[in-house]
CSV table of C-alpha atoms in Angstrom, one decimal:
chain,number,residue,atom,x,y,z
A,1,MET,CA,131.1,106.0,165.6
A,2,THR,CA,131.3,109.4,167.3
A,3,THR,CA,131.1,113.0,166.3
A,4,THR,CA,133.7,113.8,168.9
A,5,ASP,CA,136.8,112.1,167.6
A,6,ASN,CA,137.1,108.5,166.5
A,7,THR,CA,140.9,108.5,166.5
A,8,PRO,CA,141.9,110.5,169.6
A,9,ALA,CA,145.4,111.5,170.5
A,10,ASP,CA,147.9,108.6,170.6
A,11,GLY,CA,147.2,106.4,173.5
A,12,GLY,CA,143.7,107.8,174.1
A,13,VAL,CA,140.5,105.9,174.3
A,14,VAL,CA,137.8,106.2,171.7
A,15,ALA,CA,134.9,108.3,173.0
A,16,LYS,CA,131.5,106.8,173.8
A,17,PRO,CA,129.0,107.5,171.0
A,18,SER,CA,126.8,110.5,171.7
A,19,THR,CA,123.0,110.5,171.5
A,20,LEU,CA,123.3,112.3,168.1
A,21,ASP,CA,125.5,109.5,166.8
A,22,ARG,CA,123.3,106.6,168.1
A,23,PHE,CA,120.2,107.9,166.5
A,24,LEU,CA,121.8,109.3,163.3
A,25,PRO,CA,119.5,107.5,160.8
A,26,VAL,CA,116.5,108.8,162.7
A,27,TRP,CA,117.8,112.4,162.5
A,28,ILE,CA,118.7,112.1,158.8
A,29,ALA,CA,115.3,110.6,158.0
A,30,ALA,CA,113.6,113.3,159.9
A,31,ALA,CA,115.6,116.0,158.1
A,32,MET,CA,114.6,114.6,154.8
A,33,VAL,CA,111.0,114.5,155.7
A,34,VAL,CA,111.1,118.0,157.1
A,35,GLY,CA,112.7,119.3,154.0
A,36,LEU,CA,110.3,117.6,151.7
A,37,LEU,CA,107.2,118.8,153.6
A,38,ALA,CA,108.6,122.3,153.9
A,39,GLY,CA,109.3,122.5,150.2
A,40,ARG,CA,105.9,121.1,149.4
A,41,GLY,CA,103.8,122.9,152.0
A,42,ILE,CA,105.3,126.4,152.3
A,43,PRO,CA,104.4,128.5,149.3
A,44,GLY,CA,107.4,130.2,147.7
A,45,LEU,CA,110.0,128.6,150.0
A,46,GLY,CA,111.9,127.1,147.1
A,47,THR,CA,111.9,130.4,145.2
A,48,ALA,CA,113.1,132.3,148.3
A,49,LEU,CA,115.9,129.8,149.0
A,50,ASN,CA,117.0,129.8,145.4
A,51,ALA,CA,117.1,133.6,145.4
A,52,VAL,CA,119.7,133.6,148.2
A,53,SER,CA,122.6,132.7,145.9
A,54,VAL,CA,125.8,134.2,144.6
A,55,ASP,CA,126.8,133.4,141.0
A,56,GLY,CA,124.7,130.3,140.9
A,57,ILE,CA,125.9,128.9,144.3
A,58,SER,CA,123.1,128.4,146.8
A,59,LEU,CA,124.2,130.1,150.0
A,60,PRO,CA,122.1,128.0,152.4
A,61,ILE,CA,123.6,124.8,150.9
A,62,ALA,CA,127.1,126.3,150.9
A,63,VAL,CA,126.8,127.3,154.6
A,64,GLY,CA,125.6,123.8,155.5
A,65,LEU,CA,128.4,122.0,153.6
A,66,LEU,CA,131.0,124.3,155.1
A,67,ILE,CA,129.8,123.8,158.6
A,68,MET,CA,129.6,120.1,157.9
A,69,MET,CA,133.2,119.7,156.5
A,70,TYR,CA,135.1,122.1,158.7
A,71,PRO,CA,135.2,120.0,161.9
A,72,VAL,CA,136.2,116.9,160.0
A,73,LEU,CA,139.0,118.6,158.1
A,74,ALA,CA,140.2,120.2,161.4
A,75,LYS,CA,140.7,116.6,162.7
A,76,VAL,CA,143.1,115.7,159.8
A,77,ARG,CA,146.7,115.4,160.9
A,78,TYR,CA,148.3,117.3,158.1
A,79,ASP,CA,151.8,116.3,159.1
A,80,ARG,CA,150.9,112.7,158.2
A,81,LEU,CA,149.7,113.3,154.6
A,82,ASP,CA,153.1,112.1,153.2
A,83,ARG,CA,152.1,108.6,154.4
A,84,VAL,CA,149.2,108.7,152.0
A,85,THR,CA,150.9,110.4,149.1
A,86,GLY,CA,153.6,107.8,149.2
A,87,ASP,CA,150.9,105.0,148.8
A,88,LYS,CA,150.9,104.8,145.0
A,89,LYS,CA,148.7,101.7,145.2
A,90,LEU,CA,145.9,103.6,147.0
A,91,LEU,CA,146.2,106.7,144.7
A,92,TRP,CA,146.1,104.8,141.4
A,93,THR,CA,143.3,102.5,142.5
A,94,SER,CA,141.2,105.5,143.6
A,95,LEU,CA,141.8,107.3,140.3
A,96,ALA,CA,140.8,104.2,138.3
A,97,LEU,CA,137.7,103.7,140.4
A,98,ASN,CA,136.6,107.3,140.2
A,99,TRP,CA,137.5,108.3,136.7
A,100,VAL,CA,137.3,105.0,134.7
A,101,ILE,CA,135.0,102.6,136.5
A,102,GLY,CA,132.5,105.0,138.0
A,103,PRO,CA,131.5,107.1,135.0
A,104,ALA,CA,131.5,103.9,132.8
A,105,LEU,CA,129.2,102.1,135.2
A,106,MET,CA,126.8,105.0,135.5
A,107,PHE,CA,126.7,105.3,131.7
A,108,ALA,CA,125.9,101.6,131.4
A,109,LEU,CA,123.2,101.6,134.1
A,110,ALA,CA,121.6,104.7,132.7
A,111,TRP,CA,121.3,103.3,129.2
A,112,LEU,CA,120.3,99.8,130.5
A,113,LEU,CA,117.6,100.9,132.9
A,114,LEU,CA,116.4,104.2,131.3
A,115,PRO,CA,116.5,103.6,127.5
A,116,ASP,CA,113.2,105.3,127.0
A,117,LEU,CA,113.9,108.4,129.2
A,118,PRO,CA,116.6,110.4,127.6
A,119,GLU,CA,116.4,113.4,130.1
A,120,TYR,CA,116.7,111.2,133.2
A,121,ARG,CA,119.4,109.2,131.5
A,122,THR,CA,121.5,112.3,130.7
A,123,GLY,CA,121.0,113.6,134.3
A,124,LEU,CA,122.3,110.3,135.7
A,125,ILE,CA,125.4,110.3,133.5
A,126,ILE,CA,126.2,113.9,134.7
A,127,VAL,CA,125.8,112.6,138.3
A,128,GLY,CA,128.3,109.8,137.6
A,129,LEU,CA,130.8,112.3,136.3
A,130,ALA,CA,130.6,114.6,139.4
A,131,ARG,CA,133.0,112.8,141.8
A,132,CYS,CA,132.4,113.5,145.5
A,133,ILE,CA,134.5,116.2,147.1
A,134,ALA,CA,132.3,117.2,150.1
A,135,MET,CA,129.9,114.9,151.8
A,136,VAL,CA,132.2,111.8,151.5
A,137,ILE,CA,134.4,113.5,154.1
A,138,ILE,CA,131.7,113.0,156.8
A,139,TRP,CA,130.7,109.4,155.6
A,140,ASN,CA,134.3,108.4,155.8
A,141,ASP,CA,134.7,110.0,159.3
A,142,LEU,CA,131.6,108.3,160.6
A,143,ALA,CA,132.8,104.9,159.4
A,144,CYS,CA,136.2,105.5,161.1
A,145,GLY,CA,138.1,105.6,157.8
A,146,ASP,CA,141.5,107.2,157.3
A,147,ARG,CA,141.0,110.9,157.5
A,148,GLU,CA,144.4,111.8,156.0
A,149,ALA,CA,143.7,109.4,153.0
A,150,ALA,CA,140.3,111.0,152.6
A,151,ALA,CA,141.8,114.5,152.4
A,152,VAL,CA,144.3,113.4,149.8
A,153,LEU,CA,141.8,111.5,147.7
A,154,VAL,CA,139.3,114.2,147.8
A,155,ALA,CA,141.9,116.8,146.8
A,156,LEU,CA,143.0,114.5,143.9
A,157,ASN,CA,139.4,114.2,142.8
A,158,SER,CA,139.1,117.9,142.9
A,159,VAL,CA,142.0,118.5,140.5
A,160,PHE,CA,140.7,115.8,138.1
A,161,GLN,CA,137.2,117.3,138.3
A,162,VAL,CA,138.4,120.7,137.3
A,163,VAL,CA,140.5,119.4,134.4
A,164,MET,CA,138.4,116.4,133.2
A,165,PHE,CA,134.7,117.0,133.9
A,166,GLY,CA,134.0,118.8,130.7
A,167,VAL,CA,136.1,116.4,128.7
A,168,PHE,CA,134.3,113.4,130.2
A,169,GLY,CA,130.9,115.0,129.7
A,170,TRP,CA,131.7,115.4,126.0
A,171,PHE,CA,132.9,111.8,125.8
A,172,TYR,CA,130.1,110.1,127.6
A,173,LEU,CA,127.2,112.2,126.2
A,174,SER,CA,128.4,112.7,122.7
A,175,VAL,CA,131.4,110.6,121.5
A,176,LEU,CA,130.7,107.2,123.1
A,177,PRO,CA,127.0,107.2,122.2
A,178,GLY,CA,128.0,108.1,118.6
A,179,TRP,CA,130.3,105.1,118.5
A,180,LEU,CA,127.6,102.8,119.8
A,181,GLY,CA,124.9,104.2,117.5
A,182,LEU,CA,122.9,105.8,120.4
A,183,ALA,CA,121.4,109.2,120.8
A,184,ARG,CA,123.9,112.0,121.5
A,185,THR,CA,123.6,115.0,123.9
A,186,ASP,CA,125.6,118.2,124.1
A,187,LEU,CA,126.8,119.5,127.5
A,188,SER,CA,127.7,123.1,128.0
A,189,VAL,CA,129.8,123.6,131.2
A,190,SER,CA,132.6,126.0,131.9
A,191,GLY,CA,135.8,125.2,133.7
A,192,TRP,CA,135.2,128.1,136.1
A,193,GLN,CA,131.9,126.7,137.1
A,194,ILE,CA,133.6,123.5,138.2
A,195,ALA,CA,136.6,125.2,139.8
A,196,LYS,CA,134.2,127.5,141.7
A,197,SER,CA,132.5,124.5,143.2
A,198,VAL,CA,135.8,122.9,144.2
A,199,LEU,CA,137.2,126.2,145.7
A,200,ILE,CA,134.0,126.8,147.8
A,201,PHE,CA,133.1,123.4,149.0
A,202,LEU,CA,136.6,122.0,149.5
A,203,GLY,CA,139.0,124.9,149.5
A,204,ILE,CA,137.4,127.0,152.2
A,205,PRO,CA,136.9,124.3,154.9
A,206,LEU,CA,140.3,122.7,154.0
A,207,VAL,CA,142.2,125.9,154.6
A,208,ALA,CA,140.1,126.6,157.7
A,209,GLY,CA,140.8,123.1,159.1
A,210,PHE,CA,144.5,123.3,158.4
A,211,LEU,CA,144.9,126.7,160.0
A,212,THR,CA,142.8,125.7,163.0
A,213,ARG,CA,145.0,122.6,163.7
A,214,ARG,CA,148.3,124.5,163.1
A,215,PHE,CA,147.5,127.4,165.4
A,216,GLY,CA,145.7,125.3,167.9
A,217,GLU,CA,148.6,122.8,168.3
A,218,ASN,CA,151.2,125.6,168.3
A,219,ALA,CA,149.3,127.4,171.1
A,220,ASN,CA,148.4,124.5,173.3
A,221,GLY,CA,149.8,121.2,172.0
A,222,ARG,CA,148.3,118.2,170.2
A,223,GLN,CA,147.0,116.6,173.3
A,224,TRP,CA,144.9,119.6,174.2
A,225,TYR,CA,143.8,120.1,170.6
A,226,GLU,CA,142.6,116.5,170.1
A,227,THR,CA,141.1,115.8,173.6
A,228,LYS,CA,139.7,119.2,174.4
A,229,PHE,CA,139.1,121.3,171.3
A,230,LEU,CA,138.0,118.7,168.7
A,231,PRO,CA,135.3,117.3,170.9
A,232,LYS,CA,133.8,120.7,171.2
A,233,ILE,CA,133.5,121.4,167.5
A,234,GLY,CA,132.8,117.8,166.4
A,235,PRO,CA,129.0,117.8,166.7
A,236,ALA,CA,128.9,120.7,164.3
A,237,ALA,CA,129.7,118.3,161.4
A,238,LEU,CA,126.4,116.5,161.8
A,239,TYR,CA,124.4,119.6,162.5
A,240,GLY,CA,125.7,120.9,159.2
A,241,LEU,CA,124.8,117.7,157.5
A,242,LEU,CA,121.2,117.8,158.8
A,243,PHE,CA,120.9,121.4,157.9
A,244,THR,CA,122.1,120.7,154.4
A,245,ILE,CA,119.7,117.9,154.0
A,246,VAL,CA,116.7,120.0,155.1
A,247,ILE,CA,117.6,122.8,152.7
A,248,LEU,CA,118.4,120.6,149.8
A,249,PHE,CA,115.1,118.7,150.1
A,250,ALA,CA,113.1,121.8,150.7
A,251,LEU,CA,114.5,123.3,147.5
A,252,GLN,CA,113.5,120.3,145.5
A,253,GLY,CA,110.5,119.0,147.5
A,254,ASP,CA,107.9,120.0,145.0
A,255,GLN,CA,109.7,118.3,142.1
A,256,ILE,CA,110.2,115.1,144.1
A,257,THR,CA,106.6,114.9,145.4
A,258,THR,CA,104.9,115.8,142.1
A,259,ARG,CA,106.9,113.3,139.9
A,260,PRO,CA,107.0,110.1,142.1
A,261,TRP,CA,107.2,107.7,139.1
A,262,GLY,CA,110.2,109.6,137.7
A,263,VAL,CA,111.9,109.4,141.1
A,264,VAL,CA,111.4,105.7,141.2
A,265,ARG,CA,112.8,105.2,137.7
A,266,ILE,CA,115.8,107.3,138.6
A,267,ALA,CA,116.3,105.6,141.9
A,268,LEU,CA,116.8,102.1,140.5
A,269,PRO,CA,120.1,102.7,138.6
A,270,LEU,CA,121.3,104.9,141.5
A,271,LEU,CA,120.8,102.1,144.0
A,272,ALA,CA,122.6,99.7,141.7
A,273,TYR,CA,125.4,102.2,141.2
A,274,PHE,CA,126.0,102.9,144.9
A,275,ALA,CA,125.9,99.2,145.8
A,276,ILE,CA,128.2,98.1,143.0
A,277,MET,CA,130.7,100.9,143.4
A,278,TRP,CA,130.9,100.6,147.2
A,279,ALA,CA,131.0,96.8,147.5
A,280,GLY,CA,133.3,96.4,144.5
A,281,SER,CA,135.7,99.1,145.8
A,282,TYR,CA,135.6,97.6,149.3
A,283,ALA,CA,136.3,94.1,148.0
A,284,PHE,CA,139.2,95.3,145.8
A,285,GLY,CA,140.8,97.3,148.6
A,286,LYS,CA,140.8,94.3,150.8
A,287,THR,CA,142.1,92.1,148.0
A,288,ILE,CA,145.2,94.4,147.4
A,289,GLY,CA,145.9,94.4,151.1
A,290,LEU,CA,144.8,97.8,152.3
A,291,SER,CA,143.9,98.4,155.9
A,292,TYR,CA,140.3,98.7,157.1
A,293,GLU,CA,140.7,102.5,157.4
A,294,ARG,CA,142.1,102.9,153.8
A,295,THR,CA,139.7,100.3,152.3
A,296,THR,CA,136.8,102.2,153.8
A,297,THR,CA,138.1,105.5,152.5
A,298,LEU,CA,138.6,104.0,149.1
A,299,ALA,CA,135.0,102.7,149.0
A,300,PHE,CA,133.3,105.9,150.1
A,301,THR,CA,135.3,108.2,147.8
A,302,ALA,CA,134.5,105.9,144.9
A,303,ALA,CA,130.7,105.6,145.7
A,304,GLY,CA,129.9,109.2,146.5
A,305,ASN,CA,129.0,112.0,144.1
A,306,ASN,CA,129.2,115.8,144.1
A,307,PHE,CA,125.4,116.4,144.0
A,308,GLU,CA,125.8,120.1,144.2
A,309,LEU,CA,127.9,120.2,141.0
A,310,ALA,CA,125.7,117.8,139.2
A,311,ILE,CA,122.5,119.8,140.0
A,312,ALA,CA,124.2,123.1,139.1
A,313,VAL,CA,125.4,121.8,135.7
A,314,ALA,CA,122.0,120.2,134.9
A,315,ILE,CA,120.1,123.3,135.7
A,316,ALA,CA,122.5,125.6,133.9
A,317,THR,CA,122.4,123.5,130.7
A,318,PHE,CA,118.8,122.1,130.6
A,319,GLY,CA,116.7,124.2,133.1
A,320,ALA,CA,115.5,123.9,136.6
A,321,THR,CA,112.4,122.0,135.7
A,322,SER,CA,114.1,119.6,133.3
A,323,GLY,CA,114.3,115.8,133.8
A,324,GLN,CA,118.1,116.2,133.9
A,325,ALA,CA,117.8,118.4,136.9
A,326,LEU,CA,115.4,116.0,138.6
A,327,ALA,CA,117.9,113.2,138.2
A,328,GLY,CA,120.5,115.4,139.9
A,329,VAL,CA,118.1,116.1,142.7
A,330,VAL,CA,117.2,112.5,143.2
A,331,GLY,CA,120.9,111.7,143.6
A,332,PRO,CA,121.2,112.8,147.2
A,333,LEU,CA,117.7,111.6,148.0
A,334,ILE,CA,119.0,108.1,147.4
A,335,GLU,CA,122.7,108.6,148.3
A,336,VAL,CA,122.2,110.0,151.8
A,337,PRO,CA,120.2,107.0,153.2
A,338,VAL,CA,122.2,104.4,151.3
A,339,LEU,CA,125.6,105.7,152.4
A,340,VAL,CA,124.4,106.1,156.0
A,341,ALA,CA,123.4,102.4,155.9
A,342,LEU,CA,126.9,101.6,154.4
A,343,VAL,CA,128.5,103.4,157.3
A,344,TYR,CA,127.0,100.8,159.6
A,345,VAL,CA,128.0,98.0,157.2
A,346,SER,CA,131.6,99.4,157.3
A,347,LEU,CA,131.6,99.4,161.1
A,348,ALA,CA,130.4,95.8,161.2
A,349,LEU,CA,133.2,94.8,158.7
A,350,ARG,CA,135.7,96.6,160.9
A,351,ARG,CA,135.3,93.9,163.5
A,352,ARG,CA,136.0,91.3,160.9
A,353,PHE,CA,139.2,93.1,159.8
A,354,ALA,CA,140.2,93.2,163.5
A,355,THR,CA,139.8,89.4,163.9
A,356,ASN,CA,141.7,88.5,160.7
C-alpha cells in the first residue's frame, strides 16, 4: 500500500510504502482523537466551523475531501474506462449491491437493533441510502483496487443517488414500514441538495484529475506523468483524509462525547452493516470470477456510505441536535476505522488471489 502509486507505469516496480502508509492506522486514530478533543475542549469551535459554509456545504470538509480525492482521480487512466463499462457483470452486480441489498440490509438492521429508538433508526436508514461517492475512492486505492472500475462505479452511484435518493427515502421510511405495520417517517429532501453534493464532492476532483492527466501526458508523456508527477501529489490524498477526519470529528465532538450510550447503540448495526456488506460483496465478486482488483472495488463501493450527504439531509430535515443527525455523525466514526482495517484484510487476501 502506498500513497505514491500502487500501479505504476507498465513495467514499473511498485514503490516502497512510505512512513505515512505504514503508520496509517496510527495517524487516523490520532486525527479522530484530535478532532474529538478539539470539538469538546475548544469553546465555540463547532459553531465557527459550521459558520464557514456555503448553501449548507461545510467548506472545511469540502476542502478536505477535494484534496483527498484529487490525487487518486489524477491516477485514473481514463483511456481505459471502456474496459470497465463493457463489464456488464461488474456494473449490474454493483447496482444490485448498492441500491437493492444495501438499503434493505440497513433497514432490517435498524429495525432489528433499534426498535425502541425511532430517531436513531431513521438516521441509520438515511445513512444506508447515501451510497458512497467520495471516501471510497481512497479506501479502494489503498487496497490496490481497480482505479478505473472505482471511477465508473462511483459515477454510476452518483447518477442513481441524484435520481433515486428521494424515492428510496420515501419507500424505506414511509411505504415499506406502512406495509409491515411499523411506524412511518416523512423525509423532505430536494433533488438539488443531492445533485449539489455529487457535483462538489465528485464532479470537481473528477474534472481536475482528468484534465491533469490529459495535459500532463500530452506535455511530457505517460512515463513521466506516472513515475515523476504522481508520486509528488500522491501523499496529498492522505493529508486530505486526515484533515477531513479532524474537521468532521471536531464539528460533532460534543454530540459524540455527551451521548456515549447513543453512540454505542448506533454503532452496533453499523458494525454489522459494514461487515456483512463488505464480506458478502467480496465473496460474491470472487464467486462470479472477478479479479482481485475488481472484487476489492466492488466490496468497498458497496460497503461505504456518503456520510456528508446523510448528515446534511438529517440536519436539514430533523435539526442539528436530533437523534437522526447523531446517527449520521456516528457513521464515519465507525466507518473510518472499520474500512481502514478492511484495507489490510484486502491486502492479505490479495496474496491468496495471487496463489490461486
